[in-house]
Coordinates of C-alpha atoms and ligand atoms in Angstrom, one line a residue:
Chain A
M1 CA 38.0 -149.0 20.3
R2 CA 39.8 -149.5 17.1
S3 CA 38.4 -148.3 13.8
S4 CA 36.8 -151.0 11.7
G5 CA 39.2 -150.3 8.9
V6 CA 42.0 -151.5 11.1
A7 CA 39.9 -154.4 12.3
A8 CA 39.2 -155.5 8.7
M9 CA 42.9 -155.4 7.9
L10 CA 43.7 -157.4 11.0
L11 CA 41.0 -159.9 10.3
A12 CA 42.2 -160.3 6.7
S13 CA 45.9 -160.8 7.6
V14 CA 45.9 -163.8 9.9
V15 CA 43.5 -166.5 10.6
T16 CA 44.9 -169.0 13.0
T17 CA 47.7 -167.2 14.8
T18 CA 48.0 -167.8 18.5
P19 CA 48.7 -164.6 20.3
A20 CA 52.3 -164.7 21.6
L21 CA 51.3 -162.4 24.5
A22 CA 49.1 -165.1 26.0
Q23 CA 51.3 -168.1 25.4
Q24 CA 53.8 -167.1 28.1
Q25 CA 51.6 -168.3 31.0
Q26 CA 49.3 -171.2 31.6
P27 CA 45.6 -170.5 31.2
S28 CA 43.4 -170.6 34.3
V29 CA 40.1 -172.3 34.0
P30 CA 37.3 -171.9 34.9
L31 CA 38.1 -168.2 35.0
I32 CA 38.5 -167.9 31.2
A33 CA 35.3 -169.9 30.7
Q34 CA 33.5 -167.2 32.8
G35 CA 33.7 -164.9 29.8
C36 CA 31.4 -167.1 27.9
A37 CA 28.6 -166.8 30.5
G38 CA 27.6 -163.4 29.2
C39 CA 26.1 -165.0 26.1
H40 CA 25.8 -168.8 26.5
G41 CA 24.0 -168.7 29.9
Q42 CA 25.2 -170.3 33.1
N43 CA 27.7 -173.1 32.6
G44 CA 27.2 -173.0 28.9
A45 CA 23.5 -174.2 29.2
G46 CA 22.4 -171.9 26.3
Q47 CA 20.3 -168.8 26.5
G48 CA 17.6 -167.7 24.1
A49 CA 18.9 -168.0 20.6
T50 CA 22.5 -168.6 21.7
P51 CA 23.2 -172.3 21.5
P52 CA 24.2 -174.5 24.5
I53 CA 27.8 -175.6 24.6
A54 CA 27.8 -177.7 27.8
G55 CA 28.4 -181.3 27.2
T56 CA 30.2 -180.9 23.8
S57 CA 32.9 -183.5 23.6
R58 CA 36.4 -182.3 23.8
D59 CA 37.3 -183.3 20.2
E60 CA 34.1 -181.9 18.8
F61 CA 34.7 -178.6 20.6
I62 CA 38.3 -178.3 19.3
K63 CA 37.1 -179.0 15.8
I64 CA 34.3 -176.5 16.0
W65 CA 36.7 -173.9 17.4
A66 CA 39.2 -174.4 14.5
A67 CA 36.4 -174.0 12.0
F68 CA 35.3 -170.8 13.6
R69 CA 38.9 -169.5 13.5
A70 CA 39.2 -170.4 9.8
N71 CA 35.8 -168.9 8.9
E72 CA 34.7 -172.4 7.8
R73 CA 31.7 -172.6 10.0
P74 CA 28.7 -170.2 9.8
A75 CA 29.1 -167.5 12.4
T76 CA 27.8 -164.1 13.3
I77 CA 30.4 -163.6 16.0
M78 CA 32.2 -166.8 17.1
N79 CA 34.8 -166.4 14.3
R80 CA 35.8 -163.0 15.8
I81 CA 35.8 -164.5 19.4
A82 CA 37.6 -167.7 18.5
R83 CA 40.7 -165.8 17.2
G84 CA 41.2 -164.3 20.6
Y85 CA 42.2 -167.5 22.4
T86 CA 45.4 -169.6 22.3
D87 CA 45.4 -173.3 21.5
A88 CA 46.2 -174.1 25.2
E89 CA 43.2 -172.0 26.2
V90 CA 41.0 -173.7 23.7
A91 CA 42.0 -177.1 25.1
A92 CA 41.2 -175.9 28.6
L93 CA 37.8 -174.5 27.5
A94 CA 37.1 -177.8 25.7
D95 CA 37.8 -179.8 28.9
H96 CA 35.8 -177.4 31.0
F97 CA 32.6 -177.5 28.8
A98 CA 32.9 -181.2 28.1
A99 CA 32.6 -181.8 31.8
R100 CA 29.5 -179.6 32.2
R101 CA 26.0 -181.1 31.8
Chain B
M1 CA 33.4 -133.9 53.7
T2 CA 33.7 -131.3 56.5
I3 CA 36.5 -131.4 59.0
L4 CA 34.2 -132.2 61.8
T5 CA 32.7 -135.3 60.1
R6 CA 36.1 -136.4 59.0
R7 CA 37.4 -136.2 62.5
R8 CA 34.5 -138.1 63.8
F9 CA 34.9 -140.7 61.1
T10 CA 38.6 -141.1 61.8
A11 CA 37.9 -141.6 65.5
L12 CA 35.3 -144.2 64.7
A13 CA 37.6 -145.9 62.3
S14 CA 40.5 -146.1 64.7
A15 CA 38.1 -147.5 67.4
L16 CA 37.1 -150.2 64.9
A17 CA 40.7 -150.9 63.9
G18 CA 41.5 -151.4 67.6
A19 CA 40.2 -154.9 67.4
S20 CA 37.0 -156.4 68.8
V21 CA 35.3 -153.2 69.8
L22 CA 31.6 -153.9 70.2
S23 CA 29.5 -150.9 69.4
P24 CA 25.9 -151.0 68.6
H25 CA 26.7 -149.0 65.5
V26 CA 29.3 -151.4 64.2
V27 CA 28.2 -154.4 62.2
R28 CA 28.8 -157.6 64.2
A29 CA 32.3 -159.1 64.4
Q30 CA 33.1 -161.6 61.7
T31 CA 35.0 -164.8 61.8
R32 CA 35.3 -165.3 58.1
P33 CA 37.4 -162.7 56.2
R34 CA 35.3 -159.9 54.9
L35 CA 34.9 -159.0 51.2
V36 CA 32.9 -155.8 50.9
I37 CA 31.6 -154.5 47.6
I38 CA 30.5 -150.9 46.9
G39 CA 28.1 -150.5 44.1
G40 CA 25.5 -153.0 42.9
G41 CA 25.7 -152.4 39.2
F42 CA 27.2 -154.6 36.5
G43 CA 30.6 -154.8 38.2
G44 CA 29.5 -155.0 41.8
A45 CA 26.6 -157.4 41.4
S46 CA 28.6 -159.7 39.2
A47 CA 31.4 -159.6 41.8
A48 CA 29.0 -160.4 44.7
R49 CA 27.4 -163.3 42.9
F50 CA 30.8 -164.7 41.7
A51 CA 32.3 -164.4 45.2
R52 CA 29.3 -166.1 46.8
L53 CA 29.4 -169.0 44.2
Q54 CA 33.2 -169.5 44.2
F55 CA 34.5 -168.6 47.6
P56 CA 32.2 -169.8 50.4
Q57 CA 35.1 -169.1 52.9
V58 CA 34.6 -165.4 52.7
D59 CA 31.8 -163.2 53.9
V60 CA 30.3 -161.0 51.1
T61 CA 28.6 -157.7 51.7
L62 CA 27.2 -155.5 49.0
I63 CA 26.5 -151.8 49.6
E64 CA 24.1 -150.3 47.2
P65 CA 21.5 -147.6 47.9
K66 CA 18.9 -148.7 45.4
T67 CA 16.6 -151.7 45.9
T68 CA 16.1 -152.1 42.1
F69 CA 18.8 -151.7 39.5
V70 CA 17.7 -150.2 36.1
T71 CA 20.2 -151.1 33.5
C72 CA 21.7 -148.7 31.0
P73 CA 21.9 -151.4 28.4
Y74 CA 18.5 -151.6 26.6
G75 CA 17.6 -148.2 27.9
N76 CA 17.8 -147.0 24.3
L77 CA 15.1 -149.6 23.4
V78 CA 12.9 -148.1 26.1
L79 CA 13.3 -144.7 24.3
E80 CA 12.3 -146.5 21.1
G81 CA 9.3 -148.1 22.7
A82 CA 10.5 -151.7 22.1
R83 CA 11.0 -152.3 25.9
T84 CA 9.5 -151.0 29.1
L85 CA 11.3 -149.8 32.2
P86 CA 10.1 -152.8 34.3
Q87 CA 11.7 -155.1 31.7
I88 CA 15.1 -153.6 32.3
S89 CA 14.8 -153.4 36.1
H90 CA 16.3 -156.0 38.4
S91 CA 16.0 -156.7 42.1
Y92 CA 18.7 -157.9 44.5
D93 CA 16.5 -160.6 46.0
R94 CA 18.3 -163.5 44.3
L95 CA 21.7 -162.2 45.5
K96 CA 20.3 -162.0 49.0
A97 CA 19.0 -165.6 48.7
R98 CA 22.6 -166.6 47.8
G99 CA 23.8 -165.2 51.0
V100 CA 25.1 -161.9 50.0
N101 CA 24.6 -159.3 52.8
L102 CA 22.9 -156.4 51.2
V103 CA 23.2 -153.0 52.8
H104 CA 21.0 -150.5 51.1
D105 CA 22.8 -147.4 51.8
W106 CA 25.4 -145.0 50.3
A107 CA 29.0 -145.4 51.2
D108 CA 30.0 -141.8 52.0
A109 CA 33.7 -142.3 52.7
I110 CA 36.5 -144.9 52.6
D111 CA 39.5 -144.8 54.9
P112 CA 42.1 -147.0 53.2
A113 CA 44.4 -146.8 56.3
T114 CA 42.0 -148.4 58.7
R115 CA 40.0 -150.3 56.0
T116 CA 36.8 -148.7 57.1
I117 CA 33.8 -147.5 55.2
R118 CA 31.4 -144.9 56.6
L119 CA 27.8 -145.3 55.5
R120 CA 25.4 -142.4 55.1
G121 CA 23.1 -144.0 57.7
G122 CA 25.8 -143.4 60.3
T123 CA 27.3 -146.9 60.7
A124 CA 30.8 -147.9 59.8
L125 CA 31.8 -151.1 58.2
S126 CA 35.3 -152.7 58.1
Y127 CA 36.7 -154.8 55.3
D128 CA 39.6 -157.1 54.6
K129 CA 39.3 -156.5 50.9
L130 CA 37.2 -154.0 49.1
I131 CA 35.8 -154.2 45.6
L132 CA 34.8 -150.8 44.4
S133 CA 32.5 -150.6 41.3
P134 CA 30.6 -147.3 41.7
G135 CA 30.4 -146.4 38.1
I136 CA 30.6 -142.8 36.8
A137 CA 29.9 -139.3 38.0
I138 CA 28.7 -136.6 35.7
R139 CA 31.1 -133.6 35.8
W140 CA 28.4 -131.0 36.4
G141 CA 29.5 -127.7 35.0
A142 CA 32.3 -129.1 32.9
L143 CA 30.0 -128.3 30.0
A144 CA 28.9 -124.6 30.5
G145 CA 25.3 -124.4 31.5
Y146 CA 24.8 -128.1 32.2
D147 CA 24.0 -128.5 35.9
E148 CA 21.4 -130.7 37.7
A149 CA 18.6 -128.2 36.9
A150 CA 19.5 -128.2 33.2
A151 CA 19.3 -132.1 33.2
E152 CA 15.6 -131.7 34.0
V153 CA 15.2 -129.9 30.7
F154 CA 17.9 -131.6 28.6
P155 CA 18.1 -135.1 30.1
H156 CA 21.3 -137.1 29.9
A157 CA 19.7 -140.5 30.5
W158 CA 23.3 -141.8 31.0
V159 CA 23.1 -142.7 34.7
P160 CA 19.8 -144.6 35.1
G161 CA 19.1 -144.1 38.8
S162 CA 15.5 -145.3 39.1
G163 CA 14.8 -144.7 35.4
E164 CA 13.5 -141.1 35.8
Q165 CA 16.0 -139.7 33.2
T166 CA 15.1 -142.3 30.6
T167 CA 11.4 -141.8 31.3
L168 CA 11.8 -138.0 30.9
L169 CA 13.5 -138.3 27.6
R170 CA 10.9 -140.7 26.4
R171 CA 8.1 -138.3 27.3
Q172 CA 9.9 -135.4 25.5
L173 CA 10.3 -137.6 22.4
E174 CA 6.6 -138.4 22.5
A175 CA 5.8 -134.6 22.8
L176 CA 8.2 -133.7 20.0
P177 CA 6.2 -132.1 17.1
D178 CA 6.5 -133.8 13.8
G179 CA 9.0 -131.6 12.0
G180 CA 10.8 -130.8 15.3
V181 CA 14.5 -131.2 16.0
F182 CA 16.0 -133.7 18.5
G183 CA 19.4 -132.5 19.4
M184 CA 22.2 -134.5 21.0
A185 CA 25.5 -133.4 22.5
I186 CA 28.1 -136.3 22.6
P187 CA 31.3 -136.1 24.6
A188 CA 34.9 -136.7 23.9
N189 CA 36.6 -140.0 25.0
P190 CA 36.7 -141.6 27.4
F191 CA 33.1 -142.0 28.5
R192 CA 30.6 -144.8 29.5
C193 CA 29.6 -147.1 26.6
P194 CA 31.4 -145.9 23.4
P195 CA 28.8 -147.1 21.0
G196 CA 25.9 -146.0 23.3
P197 CA 25.3 -142.5 21.7
Y198 CA 25.1 -144.0 18.3
E199 CA 22.7 -146.8 19.3
R200 CA 20.6 -144.0 20.8
I201 CA 20.6 -142.0 17.6
S202 CA 19.5 -145.2 15.8
M203 CA 16.7 -146.0 18.3
V204 CA 15.4 -142.4 18.3
A205 CA 15.5 -142.5 14.5
S206 CA 13.5 -145.7 14.5
Y207 CA 10.9 -144.1 16.7
L208 CA 10.8 -140.9 14.6
K209 CA 10.5 -142.9 11.3
K210 CA 7.5 -144.7 12.7
H211 CA 5.7 -141.8 14.4
K212 CA 7.2 -138.5 13.3
P213 CA 8.7 -138.9 9.8
R214 CA 9.3 -135.2 9.3
A215 CA 11.4 -134.7 12.5
K216 CA 15.2 -134.6 12.5
I217 CA 18.1 -135.6 14.7
L218 CA 21.0 -133.2 15.0
A219 CA 23.9 -135.1 16.7
L220 CA 26.7 -132.7 17.7
D221 CA 29.9 -134.7 18.5
A222 CA 33.1 -133.7 20.3
K223 CA 34.9 -136.4 18.3
E224 CA 35.7 -137.1 14.7
A225 CA 35.2 -140.8 14.8
F226 CA 33.3 -143.3 16.9
S227 CA 32.7 -147.0 17.6
K228 CA 31.3 -149.1 14.8
Q229 CA 31.1 -145.9 12.8
N230 CA 30.9 -147.5 9.3
L231 CA 28.3 -149.9 10.3
F232 CA 26.2 -147.2 12.0
Q233 CA 26.5 -144.8 9.1
D234 CA 25.8 -147.4 6.5
A235 CA 22.6 -148.2 8.3
W236 CA 21.6 -144.6 8.8
T237 CA 22.0 -144.0 5.1
E238 CA 20.0 -147.0 4.1
L239 CA 17.3 -147.0 6.7
Y240 CA 16.9 -143.4 7.8
P241 CA 17.9 -141.2 4.8
G242 CA 17.8 -137.5 5.6
L243 CA 16.7 -138.0 9.1
I244 CA 20.1 -137.9 10.9
E245 CA 22.7 -135.2 10.7
W246 CA 25.9 -136.2 12.6
V247 CA 28.3 -133.3 13.0
P248 CA 31.9 -134.2 14.0
S249 CA 34.2 -131.9 15.9
N250 CA 36.2 -130.9 12.8
R251 CA 33.0 -129.5 11.4
D252 CA 32.1 -127.5 14.5
G253 CA 30.3 -130.4 16.3
R254 CA 31.7 -129.8 19.7
V255 CA 29.1 -128.4 22.1
V256 CA 30.7 -126.0 24.5
R257 CA 27.6 -124.4 26.2
V258 CA 24.0 -125.4 26.6
D259 CA 21.1 -123.0 27.3
P260 CA 18.0 -125.0 28.5
R261 CA 15.8 -121.8 28.7
E262 CA 16.4 -120.9 25.1
K263 CA 16.6 -124.5 24.1
V264 CA 20.0 -123.9 22.4
L265 CA 23.1 -126.1 22.0
E266 CA 26.1 -123.8 21.3
T267 CA 29.2 -125.2 19.5
E268 CA 32.9 -124.2 19.6
F269 CA 32.8 -121.6 16.8
G270 CA 29.7 -119.9 18.3
T271 CA 27.0 -121.6 16.2
R272 CA 23.7 -121.6 18.2
H273 CA 21.6 -124.6 17.3
R274 CA 17.9 -124.3 18.4
V275 CA 16.4 -127.6 19.2
D276 CA 13.0 -128.8 20.5
V277 CA 14.4 -131.6 22.6
A278 CA 18.0 -132.3 23.6
N279 CA 19.8 -135.2 25.0
V280 CA 23.0 -134.0 26.5
I281 CA 25.6 -136.7 27.3
P282 CA 28.0 -134.8 29.5
P283 CA 31.7 -135.3 30.3
Q284 CA 32.2 -137.9 33.0
S285 CA 34.7 -139.1 35.7
A286 CA 34.9 -141.9 38.1
A287 CA 32.1 -141.8 40.7
K288 CA 32.5 -139.4 43.7
I289 CA 33.3 -142.0 46.3
A290 CA 36.4 -143.1 44.3
I291 CA 37.5 -139.5 43.8
D292 CA 37.0 -138.6 47.5
A293 CA 39.0 -141.6 48.6
G294 CA 41.9 -140.2 46.6
L295 CA 42.0 -143.1 44.2
A296 CA 41.7 -141.3 40.9
N297 CA 44.6 -139.6 39.0
E298 CA 44.5 -136.2 37.2
T299 CA 42.3 -137.7 34.4
G300 CA 39.5 -138.3 36.9
W301 CA 39.7 -142.1 36.6
V302 CA 41.3 -144.7 38.8
P303 CA 44.6 -146.3 37.7
V304 CA 44.7 -150.0 38.6
N305 CA 47.0 -153.0 38.5
P306 CA 45.9 -154.7 35.2
R307 CA 46.1 -158.2 36.8
T308 CA 44.5 -157.7 40.1
F309 CA 42.6 -154.4 39.7
E310 CA 44.0 -153.2 42.9
A311 CA 44.1 -149.4 42.9
T312 CA 47.6 -148.0 42.2
R313 CA 47.0 -145.5 45.0
A314 CA 45.6 -147.8 47.8
Q315 CA 46.2 -151.3 48.9
H316 CA 43.3 -153.7 49.5
I317 CA 40.9 -151.7 47.2
H318 CA 40.2 -153.3 43.8
V319 CA 38.5 -151.0 41.4
I320 CA 36.5 -152.4 38.5
G321 CA 33.9 -151.2 35.9
D322 CA 33.6 -147.7 34.4
A323 CA 35.5 -146.1 37.3
N324 CA 38.9 -147.4 36.4
V325 CA 41.5 -146.4 33.7
G326 CA 40.7 -149.4 31.5
Q327 CA 41.8 -148.3 28.0
P328 CA 41.8 -149.8 25.5
M329 CA 39.0 -151.7 27.1
P330 CA 35.6 -149.9 26.7
K331 CA 33.6 -148.8 29.7
S332 CA 31.0 -151.4 29.2
G333 CA 28.7 -153.7 31.3
Y334 CA 30.4 -156.7 29.8
I335 CA 33.9 -155.5 30.8
A336 CA 32.6 -154.6 34.3
N337 CA 31.2 -158.2 34.5
S338 CA 34.2 -160.1 33.1
T339 CA 36.9 -158.1 35.0
S340 CA 34.9 -158.4 38.3
K341 CA 35.7 -162.2 38.4
Q342 CA 39.5 -161.7 38.1
A343 CA 39.3 -158.9 40.7
V344 CA 37.4 -161.1 43.2
A345 CA 39.7 -164.1 42.6
S346 CA 42.7 -161.9 43.0
A347 CA 41.4 -160.3 46.2
V348 CA 40.6 -163.6 47.8
A349 CA 44.0 -165.1 46.7
L350 CA 45.9 -162.1 48.2
L351 CA 43.8 -162.5 51.4
E352 CA 44.9 -166.1 51.7
G353 CA 48.5 -165.4 50.8
R354 CA 48.3 -167.0 47.3
E355 CA 49.3 -165.6 43.9
P356 CA 46.5 -164.0 42.0
P357 CA 45.3 -166.1 39.0
A358 CA 47.7 -166.0 36.1
S359 CA 47.0 -165.0 32.5
P360 CA 43.4 -163.7 32.8
V361 CA 41.3 -162.9 29.7
Y362 CA 39.0 -159.9 29.9
F363 CA 36.2 -160.2 27.4
N364 CA 33.9 -157.7 25.8
T365 CA 31.1 -157.6 23.3
C366 CA 28.9 -154.6 22.7
Y367 CA 25.8 -155.3 20.7
S368 CA 23.9 -152.3 19.4
H369 CA 20.4 -152.3 18.0
V370 CA 20.1 -150.1 14.9
A371 CA 16.5 -150.9 13.9
D372 CA 13.9 -153.7 14.4
D373 CA 15.6 -157.0 13.6
Y374 CA 18.9 -155.2 12.9
G375 CA 21.8 -155.7 15.3
I376 CA 25.6 -155.1 15.1
S377 CA 28.4 -155.9 17.4
V378 CA 32.0 -155.3 18.4
V379 CA 34.2 -157.9 20.1
G380 CA 37.4 -157.3 22.1
V381 CA 39.5 -159.8 23.9
F382 CA 42.0 -158.2 26.3
R383 CA 44.8 -159.2 28.6
P384 CA 47.0 -157.5 31.1
G385 CA 50.2 -156.0 29.8
E386 CA 53.2 -154.5 31.5
T387 CA 51.4 -151.4 32.7
G388 CA 48.0 -151.4 31.2
F389 CA 45.6 -153.5 29.2
V390 CA 46.4 -154.9 25.7
E391 CA 43.9 -156.1 23.0
T392 CA 44.8 -159.5 21.7
P393 CA 46.1 -159.1 18.2
N394 CA 44.2 -160.5 15.2
S395 CA 41.0 -161.1 17.2
G396 CA 37.7 -159.4 17.8
G397 CA 36.5 -156.5 15.7
V398 CA 33.2 -155.5 14.3
S399 CA 30.4 -157.2 12.3
P400 CA 30.9 -157.4 8.6
R401 CA 29.9 -154.4 6.4
G402 CA 27.6 -154.6 3.5
P403 CA 24.1 -153.6 2.3
L404 CA 21.1 -154.9 4.1
A405 CA 20.1 -157.0 1.1
E406 CA 23.3 -159.0 1.5
R407 CA 23.5 -159.0 5.3
R408 CA 19.9 -159.3 6.3
E409 CA 20.4 -162.7 8.0
Q410 CA 23.5 -161.5 9.9
R411 CA 21.7 -158.4 11.2
R412 CA 18.6 -160.3 12.1
L413 CA 20.5 -162.9 14.0
E414 CA 22.6 -160.3 15.8
A415 CA 19.5 -158.6 17.1
L416 CA 18.3 -162.0 18.5
Y417 CA 21.7 -162.8 20.0
A418 CA 21.8 -159.3 21.5
D419 CA 18.6 -160.1 23.4
A420 CA 20.1 -163.4 24.5
W421 CA 23.2 -161.5 25.7
Y422 CA 21.1 -159.2 27.8
A423 CA 19.3 -162.1 29.5
S424 CA 22.5 -164.0 30.0
I425 CA 24.6 -161.1 31.4
V426 CA 21.8 -160.0 33.7
E427 CA 21.5 -163.6 35.0
D428 CA 25.3 -163.6 35.6
A429 CA 25.1 -160.4 37.7
F430 CA 21.7 -160.4 39.5
G431 CA 20.6 -164.1 39.2
Ligands
FAD1 C1 22.6 -145.9 27.0 C2 23.6 -146.9 27.5 C3 23.6 -148.2 26.9 C4 24.5 -149.1 27.2 N1 24.6 -150.3 26.6 C5 25.5 -151.2 27.0 C6 25.5 -152.5 26.3 O1 24.7 -152.8 25.4 N2 26.5 -153.4 26.7 C7 27.3 -153.1 27.7 O2 28.2 -154.0 28.0 N3 27.4 -151.9 28.3 C8 26.4 -151.0 28.0 N4 26.4 -149.8 28.7 C9 27.5 -149.5 29.6 C10 27.2 -150.1 31.0 O3 25.9 -149.6 31.5 C11 28.2 -149.6 32.0 O4 29.5 -149.8 31.5 C12 28.1 -150.4 33.3 O5 26.9 -150.1 34.0 C13 29.3 -150.2 34.2 O6 29.2 -151.0 35.4 P1 29.7 -150.4 36.8 O7 29.5 -151.4 37.8 O8 31.0 -149.7 36.6 O9 28.7 -149.2 37.1 P2 27.1 -149.2 37.3 O10 26.5 -150.3 36.6 O11 26.6 -147.8 37.0 O12 26.9 -149.5 38.8 C14 27.3 -148.5 39.8 C15 26.5 -148.7 41.1 O13 27.1 -148.1 42.2 C16 26.2 -147.5 43.0 N5 27.0 -146.5 43.8 C17 27.6 -145.4 43.3 N6 28.2 -144.7 44.3 C18 27.9 -145.4 45.4 C19 28.2 -145.2 46.8 N7 28.9 -144.1 47.2 N8 27.8 -146.1 47.7 C20 27.0 -147.2 47.3 N9 26.7 -147.4 46.0 C21 27.2 -146.5 45.1 C22 25.2 -146.9 42.0 O14 24.0 -146.7 42.7 C23 25.1 -148.0 41.0 O15 24.1 -148.9 41.2 C24 25.5 -148.8 28.3 C25 25.4 -147.5 28.9 C26 24.5 -146.6 28.5 C27 24.5 -145.3 29.2

């Protein structure tokens, strides 16, 4: 794991960059949405203190994500997570969770 | 394995491979393609559940000797007294109800040539694709003086088994005199759960502060730096002043010999530290079954294809979790869980002559509890690269630093979200 010094530097340097590495191929959903199930419960239903995300409209989801990326929405962790996904992946995640109930 | 048993096994294996041989010892013939999973921990249980939910066309068998799985995560809270062992123990009943065939036995050998597994109970099992998630083995003897008998005096509590190691360490902590020394030996990289030793230091400190404020922790480390270091050390200074001495390798922190009779941890330059209780986290490798099957390289871990998790050294065997060479991904329960899904999807795709899913994302978060209502985290988002794994640039990282007075809400919330993480990931594996 990297040192937090480097992490702080990286966090400070770029906010909304889309990782070039990931841009080469199409994202596969629901596989990338599977990563969210470790916190948000099954199908984004929410778990304990972690909010539900199922049923969030596509537009709302994309707006929330952009705000997390830009540190404009209160977050303990989603800001750090949001920067790890490309715009294409976010769109796919938005479609996926908008369709969950 | 002795030559005799190997010969018998090979004979059995070739009989099996010879098509529809019906032997009473051989599990019934299958019409659906057969996905077999070895190891019902974070990787294996997640794989079994995911396979059952997503791919009804395959038959799913999980081989795991234990009927209850005790998690490593939250084991440090059991040491602290904030959790009990039953609260971190999980049964396989719900996986069974989903249609996973559970075989409670040890897999003793894998023959990649005939795609056969020999079970300790004497039966053999064939597979079309194998998911191997057996976790770690302790390299007994790699640290001089540390063998299975020594672990009864200086527990590792790093492979939970049925919880006996964690229980032993908790009892020793309860018996520690106020004013006594709790020693720790922490290994070099790579090892299971990079922040785990430091969460453990914190949870033991929390217990001592409440119950034995004059006792001390002496943490001897084979490294100079560690995961979430600034966050941990900030917290130790603020919450546990004078209670924790952490000694890095460049200040003679590397333990090279342990003496359980004299209760001594001896470091590189010959310093003999007398302790009252010691937790020795020993050097590790991939579990025995992976090594015996010839899957590991000279490092003791299994190299894999970063997109499919198929072992570089054997076709049809996908190795996930702590056992593989995953750097820079940490050996964590979350990584075992998130990679299990790509491994299963890849195995099934290959089985059906399709391309494995493109551009996967492997996700990790490790929360650590540092005190009551005080959590911190590290996030990593990884993808397959040309030969290994690559962390996604400009993402992830650790919780923000800062004194508790400024960060109280962040720390309090992260402790709550950590609890939610535990419930959520356990559901995703065993639910
Ligand atoms: C103190 C501590 C705290 C931790 N905290 C966290 C945390 O907060 N978050 C996190 O993400 N990770 C955490 N971890 C790490 C996490 O426990 C491991 O990374 C995770 O368990 C790895 O999963 P796995 O499937 O590779 O192995 P395991 O979960 O160990 O599962 C392996 C299973 O395989 C079985 N097995 C082995 N050999 C055989 C065989 N021959 N035949 C049949 N079955 C076999 C074993 O019985 C076992 O059940 C922590 C670890 C420790 C020690």
